Coordinates of C-alpha atoms and ligand atoms in Angstrom, one line a residue:
X13 CA 93.7 75.7 147.9
X14 CA 93.4 74.5 151.3
X15 CA 91.6 76.9 153.8
X16 CA 93.9 79.4 155.4
X17 CA 93.1 78.5 159.2
X18 CA 94.7 80.6 162.0
X19 CA 95.7 78.4 165.1
X20 CA 92.6 77.8 167.3
X21 CA 93.1 78.8 170.9
X22 CA 89.7 78.7 172.4
X23 CA 88.6 76.2 175.1
X24 CA 85.2 74.3 174.5
X25 CA 82.7 76.9 175.4
X26 CA 79.0 76.8 176.8
X27 CA 76.4 74.5 175.4
X28 CA 74.4 76.8 173.2
X29 CA 76.2 77.5 169.7
X30 CA 75.1 80.4 167.8
X31 CA 76.0 81.0 164.0
X32 CA 75.5 84.5 162.8
X33 CA 75.5 85.3 159.1
X34 CA 76.2 88.8 157.6
X35 CA 76.7 89.8 153.9
X36 CA 78.2 93.0 153.0
X37 CA 75.8 95.4 151.2
X38 CA 77.7 98.7 151.2
X39 CA 79.6 100.6 153.8
X40 CA 80.7 99.7 157.3
X41 CA 77.4 99.2 159.4
X42 CA 75.9 95.9 158.6
X43 CA 79.3 94.3 159.6
X44 CA 79.8 96.9 162.6
X45 CA 76.4 95.8 164.2
X46 CA 77.2 92.1 163.4
X47 CA 80.2 92.2 165.0
X48 CA 79.2 94.1 168.0
X49 CA 76.4 91.8 168.4
X50 CA 78.6 88.7 168.0
X51 CA 81.2 89.9 170.4
X52 CA 78.5 90.3 173.0
X53 CA 76.7 87.1 172.9
X54 CA 80.1 85.4 173.2
X55 CA 81.8 87.5 176.0
X56 CA 78.7 88.4 177.8
X57 CA 76.5 85.5 177.5
X58 CA 79.3 82.7 177.2
X59 CA 77.9 81.6 173.7
X60 CA 79.9 79.5 171.4
X61 CA 79.9 82.0 168.6
X62 CA 80.7 81.8 164.8
X63 CA 80.1 84.8 162.8
X64 CA 80.1 84.3 158.9
X65 CA 80.8 87.0 156.6
X66 CA 81.2 86.8 152.7
X67 CA 83.7 89.8 152.7
X68 CA 86.3 90.3 155.5
X69 CA 87.7 93.5 154.6
X70 CA 85.0 95.5 156.0
X71 CA 85.6 93.8 159.5
X72 CA 89.4 94.4 159.0
X73 CA 88.8 98.0 158.5
X74 CA 86.9 98.2 162.0
X75 CA 89.3 95.5 163.7
X76 CA 93.0 95.9 162.5
X77 CA 93.4 92.5 164.0
X78 CA 91.5 90.8 161.5
X79 CA 93.2 89.2 158.4
X80 CA 90.9 89.7 155.4
X81 CA 92.5 86.7 153.9
X82 CA 92.0 84.0 156.7
X83 CA 88.8 81.9 155.7
X84 CA 88.8 81.3 159.9
X85 CA 90.3 83.0 162.7
X86 CA 89.3 84.0 166.4
X87 CA 89.0 87.4 167.8
X88 CA 87.4 88.2 171.4
X89 CA 86.0 84.7 171.7
X90 CA 84.1 85.0 168.1
X91 CA 85.3 82.4 165.5
X92 CA 85.3 84.7 162.4
X93 CA 84.5 82.4 159.4
X94 CA 84.2 83.3 155.5
X95 CA 81.4 82.4 153.6
X96 CA 82.9 80.1 151.2
X97 CA 81.2 79.1 148.2
X98 CA 80.3 76.0 147.9
X99 CA 79.1 76.3 151.4
X100 CA 79.9 72.9 153.6
X101 CA 77.3 73.5 156.5
X102 CA 79.5 71.7 159.2
X103 CA 77.7 71.3 162.4
X104 CA 74.6 73.6 162.2
X105 CA 74.2 75.6 165.5
X106 CA 71.5 75.9 168.1
X107 CA 70.7 79.4 167.3
X108 CA 71.0 80.8 163.6
X109 CA 71.0 84.6 163.3
X110 CA 70.9 86.3 159.9
X111 CA 71.4 90.2 160.1
X112 CA 69.4 92.6 157.5
X113 CA 67.7 89.6 156.1
X114 CA 71.0 88.5 154.4
X115 CA 69.6 84.7 154.1
X116 CA 72.3 81.9 155.2
X117 CA 73.7 79.9 152.4
X118 CA 70.8 77.7 151.1
X119 CA 72.9 74.4 152.0
X120 CA 73.2 75.8 155.4
X121 CA 69.1 76.1 155.8
X122 CA 68.8 72.6 154.0
X123 CA 71.0 71.4 157.0
X124 CA 69.0 73.3 159.6
X125 CA 66.0 71.6 158.1
X126 CA 67.6 68.4 158.6
X127 CA 68.7 68.6 162.1
X128 CA 66.6 66.6 164.6
X129 CA 66.5 69.5 167.1
X130 CA 65.3 72.4 164.7
X131 CA 67.5 75.5 165.4
X132 CA 66.0 78.6 166.6
X133 CA 66.2 81.1 163.4
X134 CA 66.4 84.8 163.9
X135 CA 66.3 87.6 161.5
X136 CA 67.9 90.7 163.2
X137 CA 66.4 93.7 161.3
X138 CA 67.6 97.3 160.6
X139 CA 66.9 99.9 163.4
X140 CA 64.1 102.3 163.1
X141 CA 62.2 104.6 165.3
X142 CA 58.9 104.3 163.3
X143 CA 55.9 103.1 165.0
X144 CA 55.2 99.9 162.9
X145 CA 58.3 98.3 164.3
X146 CA 56.5 97.3 167.7
X147 CA 53.8 95.6 165.8
X148 CA 56.4 93.5 163.7
X149 CA 58.8 92.8 166.5
X150 CA 59.0 89.1 167.4
X151 CA 56.6 87.9 164.6
X152 CA 57.2 84.3 163.5
X153 CA 57.3 83.4 159.8
X154 CA 57.0 79.8 159.1
X155 CA 59.2 78.6 156.3
X156 CA 56.7 77.7 153.3
X157 CA 59.0 74.8 152.1
X158 CA 60.9 73.5 155.1
X159 CA 59.9 72.7 158.8
X160 CA 61.5 75.6 160.2
X161 CA 60.2 78.9 161.5
X162 CA 62.2 82.3 161.5
X163 CA 61.4 84.9 163.8
X164 CA 61.9 88.7 163.1
X165 CA 63.8 90.5 166.1
X166 CA 63.8 94.6 165.7
X167 CA 66.1 96.7 167.5
X168 CA 64.3 99.8 168.8
X169 CA 63.6 102.6 171.2
X170 CA 60.5 101.6 173.0
X171 CA 59.7 98.7 175.6
X172 CA 57.8 96.8 172.5
X173 CA 61.1 96.4 170.7
X174 CA 64.4 94.5 171.0
X175 CA 66.4 97.5 172.4
X176 CA 69.8 98.7 171.5
X177 CA 73.2 97.3 171.2
X178 CA 75.1 98.2 174.2
X179 CA 78.1 96.7 175.7
X180 CA 78.0 95.9 179.6
X181 CA 81.1 98.1 180.2
X182 CA 80.1 100.6 177.7
X183 CA 78.7 103.7 180.1
X184 CA 81.2 103.0 182.6
X185 CA 84.0 103.2 180.3
X186 CA 82.4 106.4 178.7
X187 CA 82.2 108.1 181.9
X188 CA 85.8 107.3 183.2
X189 CA 87.1 108.6 179.8
X190 CA 84.6 111.8 180.0
X191 CA 86.0 112.6 183.5
X192 CA 89.8 112.0 182.8
X193 CA 91.2 115.1 181.1
X194 CA 94.6 113.2 180.9
X195 CA 93.2 110.3 179.1
X196 CA 91.4 112.7 176.4
X197 CA 94.5 114.7 176.0
X198 CA 96.3 111.6 175.3
X199 CA 93.8 110.8 172.9
X200 CA 93.8 114.4 171.2
X201 CA 97.7 114.0 170.9
X202 CA 97.5 110.6 169.1
X203 CA 94.8 111.7 166.5
X204 CA 95.6 115.6 166.0
X205 CA 99.0 115.8 167.6
X206 CA 98.0 118.3 170.2
X207 CA 95.4 118.9 172.5
X208 CA 92.6 121.6 171.9
X209 CA 92.7 124.4 174.2
X210 CA 89.9 124.9 176.7
X211 CA 87.0 126.7 175.0
X212 CA 87.4 124.8 171.8
X213 CA 84.2 123.3 170.2
X214 CA 85.1 120.2 169.3
X215 CA 83.2 118.5 166.2
X216 CA 83.4 115.1 164.7
X217 CA 82.2 114.5 161.2
X218 CA 81.1 111.0 159.7
X219 CA 78.8 111.4 156.7
X220 CA 77.7 110.0 153.3
X221 CA 78.4 111.9 150.1
X222 CA 76.3 114.8 149.5
X223 CA 76.2 116.2 153.0
X224 CA 76.9 119.8 153.0
X225 CA 80.3 119.6 154.7
X226 CA 81.7 122.8 153.1
X227 CA 78.7 125.0 154.2
X228 CA 79.0 123.5 157.7
X229 CA 82.9 124.5 157.9
X230 CA 81.9 128.0 156.6
X231 CA 79.4 128.3 159.1
X232 CA 81.6 127.1 162.0
X233 CA 84.0 129.7 160.8
X234 CA 81.3 132.6 160.3
X235 CA 80.1 131.7 163.9
X236 CA 83.6 133.1 165.1
X237 CA 85.1 130.0 166.5
X238 CA 87.3 128.6 168.0
X239 CA 86.3 125.2 166.5
X240 CA 88.1 122.1 165.7
X241 CA 86.4 119.8 163.2
X242 CA 87.8 116.1 163.0
X243 CA 87.0 113.8 160.2
X244 CA 88.3 110.3 160.0
X245 CA 88.9 109.2 156.3
X246 CA 85.7 109.3 154.1
X247 CA 83.5 111.6 152.3
X248 CA 83.3 114.2 155.0
X249 CA 87.3 114.3 155.3
X250 CA 87.7 114.6 151.6
X251 CA 85.2 117.6 151.5
X252 CA 87.0 119.2 154.2
X253 CA 90.2 118.6 152.4
X254 CA 88.8 120.4 149.1
X255 CA 87.7 123.3 151.2
X256 CA 90.0 126.2 150.8
X257 CA 90.1 128.1 153.8
X258 CA 90.4 132.0 153.7
X259 CA 92.8 133.6 156.2
X260 CA 89.8 134.7 158.3
X261 CA 88.3 131.0 158.3
X262 CA 91.8 129.7 159.5
X263 CA 91.5 132.0 162.5
X264 CA 88.3 130.6 163.9
X265 CA 88.4 127.0 162.6
X266 CA 91.2 124.0 162.4
X267 CA 90.2 121.2 160.5
X268 CA 91.8 117.8 161.2
X269 CA 91.3 114.6 158.8
X270 CA 92.3 111.5 160.1
X271 CA 93.0 107.9 159.3
X272 CA 90.2 105.6 159.9
X273 CA 89.9 104.7 163.5
X274 CA 89.5 101.1 165.0
X275 CA 85.8 100.6 166.0
X276 CA 86.6 100.9 170.0
X277 CA 88.6 104.1 169.2
X278 CA 86.0 105.7 167.2
X279 CA 83.7 105.6 170.3
X280 CA 86.6 107.7 172.1
X281 CA 86.1 110.4 169.4
X282 CA 82.4 110.6 170.0
X283 CA 83.1 110.8 173.8
X284 CA 85.9 113.5 173.2
X285 CA 83.5 115.8 171.2
X286 CA 80.9 118.3 171.9
X287 CA 78.9 117.7 168.5
X288 CA 79.0 114.7 166.6
X289 CA 77.8 114.2 163.0
X290 CA 77.2 110.5 162.4
X291 CA 75.3 108.5 159.9
X292 CA 73.8 105.1 159.0
X293 CA 73.0 102.9 162.1
X294 CA 75.7 101.8 164.2
X295 CA 77.7 105.4 164.6
X296 CA 74.0 106.8 165.0
X297 CA 73.7 104.5 168.2
X298 CA 76.9 105.0 169.6
X299 CA 76.4 108.9 169.3
X300 CA 73.4 108.4 171.5
X301 CA 75.7 106.2 174.0
X302 CA 78.2 109.1 174.0
X303 CA 75.7 111.3 175.5
X304 CA 76.4 114.3 173.3
X305 CA 74.8 116.6 170.8
X306 CA 74.5 114.7 167.6
X307 CA 73.2 115.2 164.0
X308 CA 72.4 112.3 162.1
X309 CA 73.1 111.8 158.4
X310 CA 70.4 109.2 157.4
X311 CA 71.2 106.9 154.5
X312 CA 69.2 108.4 151.8
X313 CA 66.7 106.3 149.7
X314 CA 65.3 107.3 146.3
X315 CA 61.7 107.4 147.5
X316 CA 62.5 110.1 150.2
X317 CA 61.5 107.3 153.1
X318 CA 64.5 108.3 155.1
X319 CA 62.7 111.6 155.6
X320 CA 59.9 109.7 157.4
X321 CA 62.3 107.7 159.2
X322 CA 64.3 110.7 160.4
X323 CA 61.0 112.2 161.6
X324 CA 60.1 109.2 163.6
X325 CA 63.3 109.4 165.5
X326 CA 63.1 113.1 165.9
X327 CA 59.6 113.0 167.2
X328 CA 60.9 110.5 170.0
X329 CA 64.4 112.1 170.4
X330 CA 62.9 115.8 170.8
X331 CA 60.1 114.8 173.3
X332 CA 61.0 116.3 176.6
X333 CA 63.0 119.3 174.7
X334 CA 61.1 122.8 174.5
X335 CA 59.8 123.9 171.3
X336 CA 62.8 126.3 170.7
X337 CA 65.5 123.6 171.3
X338 CA 63.4 121.1 169.5
X339 CA 63.2 123.6 166.5
X340 CA 67.0 124.1 166.6
X341 CA 67.6 120.5 166.4
X342 CA 65.2 119.7 163.8
X343 CA 66.1 122.6 161.7
X344 CA 70.2 121.5 161.7
X345 CA 69.2 117.7 161.0
X346 CA 66.9 118.6 158.2
X347 CA 69.7 121.2 156.5
X348 CA 72.5 118.6 157.1
X349 CA 70.3 116.0 155.1
X350 CA 69.5 118.3 152.2
X351 CA 71.7 117.0 149.5
X352 CA 74.3 119.9 148.3
X353 CA 72.7 119.9 145.1
X354 CA 69.1 121.2 145.8
X355 CA 67.9 119.9 142.2
X356 CA 65.1 117.6 144.2
X357 CA 61.6 119.0 144.4
X358 CA 61.5 119.2 148.2
X359 CA 60.7 122.5 149.8
X360 CA 63.5 124.8 150.6
X361 CA 65.0 124.2 153.9
X362 CA 66.5 126.6 156.5
X363 CA 70.4 127.6 155.3
X364 CA 72.7 125.6 157.2
X365 CA 74.6 128.4 158.6
X366 CA 71.4 129.8 160.2
X367 CA 70.7 126.3 161.6
X368 CA 73.9 125.9 162.8
X369 CA 74.0 129.0 164.7
X370 CA 70.6 128.1 166.3
X371 CA 71.9 124.7 167.3
X372 CA 75.1 126.2 168.9
X373 CA 73.1 128.9 170.8
X374 CA 71.2 126.2 172.5
X375 CA 74.2 124.0 172.8
X376 CA 74.1 123.8 176.8
X377 CA 70.2 123.0 176.7
X378 CA 71.0 120.2 174.0
X379 CA 73.9 118.9 175.8
X380 CA 71.9 118.6 179.0
X381 CA 68.8 116.7 176.9
X382 CA 71.5 114.3 175.4
X383 CA 72.6 113.1 178.8
X384 CA 68.9 112.5 179.7
X385 CA 68.3 110.6 176.4
X386 CA 71.2 108.4 177.0
X387 CA 70.3 107.9 180.7
X388 CA 66.6 107.0 179.6
X389 CA 67.6 104.5 176.8
X390 CA 70.0 103.0 179.3
X391 CA 67.3 102.2 181.8
X392 CA 66.4 99.5 179.2
X393 CA 68.1 96.0 178.8
X394 CA 70.4 96.0 175.9
X395 CA 69.5 94.0 172.6
X396 CA 72.0 91.2 173.1
X397 CA 70.5 90.3 176.4
X398 CA 66.7 90.6 175.0
X399 CA 67.6 88.4 172.4
X400 CA 69.4 85.9 174.2
X401 CA 66.5 85.8 176.5
X402 CA 63.8 85.7 173.8
X403 CA 65.7 82.7 172.2
X404 CA 66.3 80.9 175.5
X405 CA 63.2 81.5 177.5
X406 CA 60.6 82.5 174.9
X407 CA 61.3 80.2 171.9
X408 CA 62.8 77.4 173.9
Ligands
TRH96 O1 78.9 102.7 157.3 P1 77.4 102.9 157.5 O2 76.9 104.0 156.6 O3 76.3 101.5 157.3 C1 75.2 101.8 157.1 C2 74.2 101.1 158.0 O4 74.6 99.9 157.6 C3 72.9 101.2 157.6 O5 72.2 100.4 158.1 C4 72.7 100.7 156.1 O6 71.4 101.1 155.8 C5 73.6 101.8 155.3 O7 75.2 101.5 155.8 C6 73.6 101.3 153.9 O8 77.2 103.6 159.0 P2 77.2 102.8 160.5 O9 76.0 102.2 160.7 O10 77.1 104.2 161.3 O11 78.6 102.1 160.4 C7 79.6 102.6 160.6 C8 80.7 102.0 161.4 O12 81.9 102.5 161.1 C9 80.2 101.8 162.9 O13 80.6 101.0 163.6 C10 81.5 103.2 163.4 C11 82.7 103.0 162.6 N1 83.8 103.8 162.5 C12 85.0 103.3 162.8 O14 85.2 102.3 163.3 N2 86.0 104.2 162.6 C13 86.1 105.4 162.3 O15 86.8 106.2 161.9 C14 84.6 105.7 161.7 C15 84.3 107.2 161.1 C16 83.4 104.9 161.9

């Protein structure tokens, strides 16, 4: 069957051609990060970008403009291509980025090796706050068989890493939205059908299965409210829907399970809420740019390494917070990441209700810190700019 190709509208673009490869492991994050990065390299750095995906359904969920059935289409100056098998490596790019070690198709790698001017080859890695990242960042890895060298590029929170994804206009749009009561009211009417009255604590929920959602909802109700809890379609929303509110609870808490939001509208939810529960990698970073208190549900690994990863971030994030506020943040994060079924051998953690009460009692201080933290991160160049500079000026 001939490839389904949408009409190509874009004019010939800048000299440097970038091909970005991403394979969907699970969830949304891998594609979410790859799309954001591709869009930024195309829009802000004028590169001619192709984003190759093995599954377009995830991007279509994040960007409803995408047709999952099309093998080739253009969105926001990015040519979105399906990784077809067999893969026909038409005109290898100047720069090849594989995300999260996804390995471009072998035929493409062979074509890279055959190219007279060897492409610059980057492996864009997962985000971690752990110390070892600094010593691994930008390291070369010569290919054992082919005349090619791959460089590892690590996102991160310190100057000796690749930084974080942050679009040029992001913080300006955030500040405009957070200063515009009308825009926020319109957003709430659109997602909840009404505007939260003044004084309501607005909480957004995005988690993996196993997060103690019901315990949190109960804690919100016990804390006396008023609280609005908003959960886009997913694990947390299903758990909220299953939770049978008692009359007393109904007085203090309102829950809203809403459709999955397009990626750029999800930012509005984070900007509009007072506390954001996020997960994975991309929403974790977006919550930090929202400059609002947040709680991270980290992707659990069987070996428990996720606790080390979370502690490494907490050690950086709580720097500058006094002991009581740092303890309140840590207690809630740890209680939230404790799987509902406490079979695991780990030591007993503070009850979620206690941790929630401690966190909300210190919310003003944590909110101030979240703004300081976002501003400190924003003082650094963003990841796309760092990577383009690395490729154009360091590797060239
Ligand atoms: O979907 P995730 O759990 O993805 C994660 C990461 O890829 C992580 O690196 C990997 O280890 C793990 O999977 C296996 O979480 P993440 O990274 O936050 O990506 C979710 C994306 O979905 C993010 O871009 C925000 C977006 N989103 C929306 O666009 N609309 C929504 O309504 C919601 C709730 C999220």
